[in-house]
Amino acid sequence: MKTVQFELNGNPVSLDAHEDESLLWVIRQQAGLTGTKFGCGAGFCGSCTVILNGEAVRSCVLPAMEAAGSKVLTIEGLRKNGELHPLQEEFVKNDALQCGFCTPGMIMNAYGLLLQNPEPSHQDVVIAMDENLCRCGAHNRIIKAIQDAGKQMKKSVAP
Amino acid sequence: MNSDKRINKKVLRNMRNPFGMDRRDFMKRFGTGLVVAFSVGKSPLRAGALAQDDTPGLNAFLKIGEDGKVTLYAGKIEMGQGPITSLPMEVADELDVRLEDVNMIMADTDLCPWNEGTYGSLSTRVFGQVIRGAAAKARAVLVKMAAKELSLDEAELETFEGFVRSRSNKSKKISYGQLTKGKEILETSVGDVPLKKVSEFRIMGKPMLRVDSEEKVTGEAKYSGDIQLPGMLCARILRPPSLGAKLLSVDTSKAESMEGVKIVKEGELVAILHPSQHMAAKALATVKAEWEEDEVDLDHESLFDHIQKVSTQRQVLASEGDLSIGKAAAAKEVNGIYKDPYIAHSPIENHSATAVMEEGRLKVWASCQTPYPTRDDIAEELGMDQKNVQLLPIFVGGGFGGKIYNPQAMEAARLAKLTGKPIQLSYTREEEFVYDRLRPASLVKIDSGLDEAGRITHWDFAVHMGGGRESEHFYDIPHSRTSVMRAARDTRDHIFYIGAWRAPSVNTNTFARESHMDMLAAAAGIDPVEFRLRHLEHDPRMAHVVKSGAERFGWTPAKGPSGRGYGFAVGIDVGSYVVVFVEVDVEKDTGYVQVKRAVCVQDMGMVVNPQGAKLQMEGCILMGLGYALREEIQFEGRKMLTTNYDSYSITQFNMVPEIDVHIVDSKDETPYGGGEPPVVVMGGAVANAVFDATGARIYRQPLTPERVKEAIG
């Protein structure tokens, strides 16, 4: 057992991790944040997506040790002072989910996209989200929610 | 559109507090106020529920508390399909209270009356009607009580937002809470209280956003694998290399030497337990075992020959006229054999369960569509009193019929009882595929003919090793027969577990029927919409659905193949009528099919939450595209080669068309199924559109690029 230190949702943490243990299980079991989901364990479905130093990554295939010294953002870190993040708000407004199990991964992957591309086209969203799987079939609503959130975020930073 | 945050909090409190309530607290709370317990045994809605001994004859509780707040105790679960939003709408409307005053406790088996499970579009179609009856009864009782309190005639009174008031003097009123305060009132029969007419709805029929979104977008929503208990151990179970293999010997010595590992061996069950998921998996990987595997000479290619060979026992489900007369009248024969592979439910949440023994009682949180039968099975299997097993409310991450069966709950419960420790068992994706109850692979043979005028002369439909649901055609055909062809050992001749995949059997039967209708239309040289309508003269409801769909899609008559890539299919599922029209692009050199748009028209009778119904329709279209274009379990003998999403594809963003869904404004007061209809027509719609684009008929699902390319030639 080793210890890994990184910044989790804005707070410095020092967590126990086994050798080769994925960031997913450390976040879920050591930090107790269960919003990040286990879906396939091999990086195919995207339900474990978190932001690592500004980029969306699959936490189920990322060794926790590689996160040492990094900034990690999970779904629990999006809401600020009780206010939903525009992505969360637009997922709600657009009913962009059903069972909700893929939702945290969808939102975190979309967060990564909007960091790179604040105003993605429909096609940009499709490409960026293509390997996040949703079985309930909320895809079109998710695309719209992401584009709407991009617009909201642009407005909020505008002077 | 109304997204009421207050009701959101109310309804979700119980989902967020998955540890449930103390039973004594419930009984104490149940003491005063008005409780309506609905007995379905005496009603025509028997299909909805069977009562069990702890709540004899009852299947819905509705409680009006002293504070005027209403609590619905419902045995249904929320897996995305939306009763968390729609059931309180039904109660609030029938009872005339504000939506935010309705609280709901879902599927806590200690608190809510027995329910057979959440599947088959039962929640609105059957259960919703039951609770509406209970709410209507409660309102009638309250009016009666108010008449006494206010010294007014019942006919003089009306109800409004939790009050009974005088029609002529609206300030003369009394609240439901005041009426029930301190009284112990139990009503157990519904009598003849009529339900509201659609025209009287105040809340039902208006689109409502989901009430559980905020929980789900913040990561607060709890699923069964999210429960964390002190001292909890994560379980991984030793699995055979192929289904049905017998364990000959096992060596766990290496795992035993690993720190923190606990091993349970009972019969064939070998489980590795560790506080860490990661370490439990790592320890399992060190276990050596010898197995005796079933030798089965079969794979996903030879499968259909096998099905033909073994399914020899005919059961005739329906017949009309005389097939030989029809055949004699045929100027042209059109025959086809349609093939469907095994496919998986593949919810993004794998089967999971957390279980703990507490003072002789077993508490279980399970990703499960059937909490009560699962509880009963666990109690029986573990030799426990049913009263000492409790399943608790929890969100379910997609079910689609696959979570009717819950081996993981049984395994977790067994391990919790054996060890006395809290146990969490989350299936790996591979386990999810192998232990899923797959849609049965099956084959449909249709022999048919056309006369000179282009009318169908006869129709001989036989589904081999699939189910009979909706196998019977609904067209005007004078001579027909519908059969199910079974194997001698019936479902056991399937080499994997099979079960109910969203609209069980209906997908297979509809794909075959609608592909075949399209072939007949082409053979007759008649536009396929026109061809359907000519054979639907007896059924104006279905004809209306087809015509509306064609109009919204912008269909113009042309005989197939027209080269446009237009196709459609119609179907019936749990009483709902549905059509989906699609437009496809087929890349001729690769065989790649892109569905560009889909238009769906559905007549589902009375609709409680049109927004929720549309989410289900869109979801069905997209899930259906998966089986139409991509999904197929691959295997060699009883070893599944499909183990994860690199060997099994479901619908992805790049496949998603523009979607237009439309619900027919039905005058019907009865709700029909809403969870399944469009999924049943997607296979036929896509295959027909590919035919229209290319002239190639593809008889085997899914329509992979390889198959399409080969068919184009």
CSV table of N, CA and C in Angstrom, one decimal, chain A residues 80-157:
chain,number,residue,atom,x,y,z
A,80,LYS,N,-20.9,24.6,-7.5
A,80,LYS,CA,-20.2,25.6,-6.7
A,80,LYS,C,-21.2,26.4,-5.9
A,81,ASN,N,-20.9,26.5,-4.6
A,81,ASN,CA,-21.8,27.2,-3.7
A,81,ASN,C,-23.3,26.9,-3.9
A,82,GLY,N,-23.5,25.6,-4.0
A,82,GLY,CA,-24.9,25.2,-4.2
A,82,GLY,C,-25.5,25.4,-5.6
A,83,GLU,N,-24.8,26.1,-6.5
A,83,GLU,CA,-25.2,26.4,-7.8
A,83,GLU,C,-24.8,25.3,-8.8
A,84,LEU,N,-25.7,24.7,-9.6
A,84,LEU,CA,-25.3,23.7,-10.6
A,84,LEU,C,-24.4,24.4,-11.6
A,85,HIS,N,-23.5,23.6,-12.1
A,85,HIS,CA,-22.7,24.0,-13.2
A,85,HIS,C,-23.6,24.1,-14.5
A,86,PRO,N,-23.3,25.0,-15.4
A,86,PRO,CA,-24.2,25.1,-16.6
A,86,PRO,C,-24.4,23.8,-17.3
A,87,LEU,N,-23.4,22.9,-17.3
A,87,LEU,CA,-23.6,21.6,-17.9
A,87,LEU,C,-24.7,20.8,-17.2
A,88,GLN,N,-24.6,20.8,-15.8
A,88,GLN,CA,-25.6,20.1,-15.0
A,88,GLN,C,-26.9,20.7,-15.2
A,89,GLU,N,-27.0,22.0,-15.2
A,89,GLU,CA,-28.3,22.7,-15.4
A,89,GLU,C,-28.9,22.4,-16.7
A,90,GLU,N,-28.1,22.4,-17.8
A,90,GLU,CA,-28.7,22.1,-19.1
A,90,GLU,C,-29.0,20.6,-19.3
A,91,PHE,N,-28.3,19.7,-18.6
A,91,PHE,CA,-28.8,18.3,-18.6
A,91,PHE,C,-30.1,18.2,-18.0
A,92,VAL,N,-30.3,18.9,-16.9
A,92,VAL,CA,-31.6,18.9,-16.2
A,92,VAL,C,-32.7,19.5,-17.1
A,93,LYS,N,-32.4,20.7,-17.7
A,93,LYS,CA,-33.4,21.4,-18.5
A,93,LYS,C,-33.8,20.6,-19.7
A,94,ASN,N,-32.9,19.9,-20.3
A,94,ASN,CA,-33.1,19.1,-21.5
A,94,ASN,C,-33.6,17.7,-21.3
A,95,ASP,N,-33.7,17.3,-20.0
A,95,ASP,CA,-34.0,15.9,-19.7
A,95,ASP,C,-33.1,15.0,-20.4
A,96,ALA,N,-31.8,15.3,-20.3
A,96,ALA,CA,-30.8,14.6,-21.1
A,96,ALA,C,-30.2,13.4,-20.4
A,97,LEU,N,-31.1,12.7,-19.8
A,97,LEU,CA,-30.8,11.4,-19.1
A,97,LEU,C,-32.0,10.6,-18.8
A,98,GLN,N,-31.8,9.4,-18.5
A,98,GLN,CA,-32.9,8.5,-18.0
A,98,GLN,C,-32.5,7.8,-16.8
A,99,CYS,N,-31.8,6.7,-16.9
A,99,CYS,CA,-31.3,6.0,-15.7
A,99,CYS,C,-30.3,6.8,-14.9
A,100,GLY,N,-29.5,7.6,-15.6
A,100,GLY,CA,-28.6,8.5,-15.0
A,100,GLY,C,-27.2,7.9,-14.7
A,101,PHE,N,-27.0,6.6,-15.0
A,101,PHE,CA,-25.8,5.9,-14.6
A,101,PHE,C,-24.6,6.4,-15.5
A,102,CYS,N,-24.8,6.7,-16.7
A,102,CYS,CA,-23.7,7.2,-17.6
A,102,CYS,C,-23.5,8.7,-17.4
A,103,THR,N,-24.5,9.4,-16.8
A,103,THR,CA,-24.6,10.8,-16.7
A,103,THR,C,-23.3,11.5,-16.2
A,104,PRO,N,-22.8,11.1,-15.0
A,104,PRO,CA,-21.6,11.8,-14.5
A,104,PRO,C,-20.4,11.7,-15.6
A,105,GLY,N,-20.2,10.6,-16.2
A,105,GLY,CA,-19.2,10.4,-17.2
A,105,GLY,C,-19.5,11.3,-18.4
A,106,MET,N,-20.7,11.3,-18.8
A,106,MET,CA,-21.1,12.2,-19.9
A,106,MET,C,-20.7,13.7,-19.6
A,107,ILE,N,-21.2,14.1,-18.5
A,107,ILE,CA,-20.9,15.5,-18.1
A,107,ILE,C,-19.5,15.8,-18.0
A,108,MET,N,-18.7,14.9,-17.4
A,108,MET,CA,-17.3,15.2,-17.2
A,108,MET,C,-16.6,15.2,-18.6
A,109,ASN,N,-17.0,14.3,-19.5
A,109,ASN,CA,-16.4,14.2,-20.8
A,109,ASN,C,-16.7,15.5,-21.6
A,110,ALA,N,-18.0,16.0,-21.4
A,110,ALA,CA,-18.4,17.2,-22.1
A,110,ALA,C,-17.7,18.4,-21.5
A,111,TYR,N,-17.4,18.4,-20.2
A,111,TYR,CA,-16.6,19.4,-19.5
A,111,TYR,C,-15.2,19.5,-20.2
A,112,GLY,N,-14.6,18.4,-20.4
A,112,GLY,CA,-13.3,18.3,-21.1
A,112,GLY,C,-13.4,18.9,-22.5
A,113,LEU,N,-14.5,18.6,-23.2
A,113,LEU,CA,-14.7,19.1,-24.5
A,113,LEU,C,-14.8,20.7,-24.5
A,114,LEU,N,-15.6,21.2,-23.6
A,114,LEU,CA,-15.9,22.6,-23.6
A,114,LEU,C,-14.6,23.4,-23.1
A,115,LEU,N,-13.8,22.8,-22.4
A,115,LEU,CA,-12.5,23.4,-22.1
A,115,LEU,C,-11.7,23.7,-23.3
A,116,GLN,N,-11.7,22.7,-24.2
A,116,GLN,CA,-10.9,22.8,-25.5
A,116,GLN,C,-11.7,23.6,-26.5
A,117,ASN,N,-13.0,23.5,-26.5
A,117,ASN,CA,-13.8,24.0,-27.6
A,117,ASN,C,-15.1,24.5,-27.0
A,118,PRO,N,-15.1,25.8,-26.6
A,118,PRO,CA,-16.3,26.4,-25.9
A,118,PRO,C,-17.6,26.4,-26.7
A,119,GLU,N,-17.5,26.4,-28.0
A,119,GLU,CA,-18.7,26.5,-28.8
A,119,GLU,C,-18.7,25.4,-29.9
A,120,PRO,N,-18.8,24.1,-29.4
A,120,PRO,CA,-18.7,23.0,-30.4
A,120,PRO,C,-19.9,22.9,-31.3
A,121,SER,N,-19.6,22.5,-32.5
A,121,SER,CA,-20.7,22.3,-33.5
A,121,SER,C,-21.3,20.9,-33.1
A,122,HIS,N,-22.5,20.6,-33.7
A,122,HIS,CA,-23.1,19.3,-33.5
A,122,HIS,C,-22.1,18.2,-33.8
A,123,GLN,N,-21.4,18.3,-34.9
A,123,GLN,CA,-20.5,17.3,-35.3
A,123,GLN,C,-19.3,17.2,-34.3
A,124,ASP,N,-18.8,18.4,-33.8
A,124,ASP,CA,-17.8,18.4,-32.8
A,124,ASP,C,-18.2,17.6,-31.5
A,125,VAL,N,-19.4,17.8,-31.1
A,125,VAL,CA,-19.9,17.1,-29.9
A,125,VAL,C,-20.0,15.6,-30.2
A,126,VAL,N,-20.5,15.2,-31.4
A,126,VAL,CA,-20.7,13.8,-31.7
A,126,VAL,C,-19.3,13.1,-31.6
A,127,ILE,N,-18.3,13.8,-32.2
A,127,ILE,CA,-17.0,13.2,-32.2
A,127,ILE,C,-16.4,13.0,-30.8
A,128,ALA,N,-16.6,14.1,-30.1
A,128,ALA,CA,-16.0,14.1,-28.7
A,128,ALA,C,-16.7,13.1,-27.8
A,129,MET,N,-18.0,12.9,-28.0
A,129,MET,CA,-18.8,12.1,-27.0
A,129,MET,C,-18.9,10.6,-27.5
A,130,ASP,N,-18.4,10.3,-28.7
A,130,ASP,CA,-18.8,9.1,-29.4
A,130,ASP,C,-18.5,7.8,-28.5
A,131,GLU,N,-17.4,7.9,-27.7
A,131,GLU,CA,-17.1,6.7,-26.9
A,131,GLU,C,-17.6,6.8,-25.5
A,132,ASN,N,-18.6,7.7,-25.3
A,132,ASN,CA,-19.3,7.6,-24.0
A,132,ASN,C,-20.6,6.9,-24.3
A,133,LEU,N,-20.8,5.8,-23.7
A,133,LEU,CA,-22.0,5.0,-24.0
A,133,LEU,C,-23.2,5.3,-23.1
A,134,CYS,N,-24.4,5.4,-23.8
A,134,CYS,CA,-25.7,5.6,-23.1
A,134,CYS,C,-26.6,4.5,-23.6
A,135,ARG,N,-27.2,3.7,-22.8
A,135,ARG,CA,-28.1,2.6,-23.3
A,135,ARG,C,-29.5,3.1,-23.3
A,136,CYS,N,-29.8,4.1,-22.5
A,136,CYS,CA,-31.2,4.6,-22.5
A,136,CYS,C,-31.6,5.4,-23.7
A,137,GLY,N,-30.6,5.9,-24.4
A,137,GLY,CA,-30.9,6.6,-25.7
A,137,GLY,C,-31.2,8.1,-25.5
A,138,ALA,N,-30.4,8.7,-24.7
A,138,ALA,CA,-30.6,10.2,-24.4
A,138,ALA,C,-29.7,11.0,-25.3
A,139,HIS,N,-29.1,10.4,-26.3
A,139,HIS,CA,-28.0,11.0,-27.1
A,139,HIS,C,-28.4,12.4,-27.6
A,140,ASN,N,-29.5,12.6,-28.3
A,140,ASN,CA,-29.7,13.9,-28.9
A,140,ASN,C,-29.9,15.0,-27.9
A,141,ARG,N,-30.5,14.6,-26.8
A,141,ARG,CA,-30.7,15.6,-25.7
A,141,ARG,C,-29.4,15.9,-25.0
A,142,ILE,N,-28.5,15.0,-25.0
A,142,ILE,CA,-27.2,15.2,-24.4
A,142,ILE,C,-26.4,16.2,-25.3
A,143,ILE,N,-26.5,16.0,-26.6
A,143,ILE,CA,-25.8,16.9,-27.6
A,143,ILE,C,-26.3,18.3,-27.4
A,144,LYS,N,-27.7,18.4,-27.3
A,144,LYS,CA,-28.2,19.8,-27.2
A,144,LYS,C,-27.8,20.4,-25.8
A,145,ALA,N,-27.8,19.6,-24.8
A,145,ALA,CA,-27.5,20.1,-23.4
A,145,ALA,C,-26.0,20.6,-23.4
A,146,ILE,N,-25.2,19.9,-24.1
A,146,ILE,CA,-23.7,20.4,-24.2
A,146,ILE,C,-23.6,21.7,-24.9
A,147,GLN,N,-24.3,21.7,-26.1
A,147,GLN,CA,-24.2,23.0,-26.9
A,147,GLN,C,-24.8,24.2,-26.1
A,148,ASP,N,-26.0,23.9,-25.5
A,148,ASP,CA,-26.6,25.0,-24.7
A,148,ASP,C,-25.7,25.4,-23.5
A,149,ALA,N,-25.0,24.4,-22.9
A,149,ALA,CA,-24.1,24.8,-21.8
A,149,ALA,C,-23.0,25.6,-22.3
A,150,GLY,N,-22.5,25.3,-23.4
A,150,GLY,CA,-21.4,26.1,-24.0
A,150,GLY,C,-21.8,27.5,-24.2
A,151,LYS,N,-23.0,27.7,-24.7
A,151,LYS,CA,-23.5,29.1,-24.9
A,151,LYS,C,-23.7,29.8,-23.5
A,152,GLN,N,-24.2,29.1,-22.6
A,152,GLN,CA,-24.4,29.7,-21.2
A,152,GLN,C,-23.1,30.1,-20.6
A,153,MET,N,-22.1,29.3,-20.8
A,153,MET,CA,-20.8,29.6,-20.2
A,153,MET,C,-20.2,30.8,-20.9
A,154,LYS,N,-20.4,30.9,-22.2
A,154,LYS,CA,-19.8,32.0,-22.9
A,154,LYS,C,-20.4,33.3,-22.4
A,155,LYS,N,-21.8,33.2,-22.2
A,155,LYS,CA,-22.5,34.4,-21.7
A,155,LYS,C,-22.0,34.8,-20.3
A,156,SER,N,-21.7,33.8,-19.5
A,156,SER,CA,-21.4,34.1,-18.1
A,156,SER,C,-20.0,34.7,-18.0
A,157,VAL,N,-19.1,34.5,-18.9
A,157,VAL,CA,-17.8,35.1,-18.8
A,157,VAL,C,-17.7,36.4,-19.6
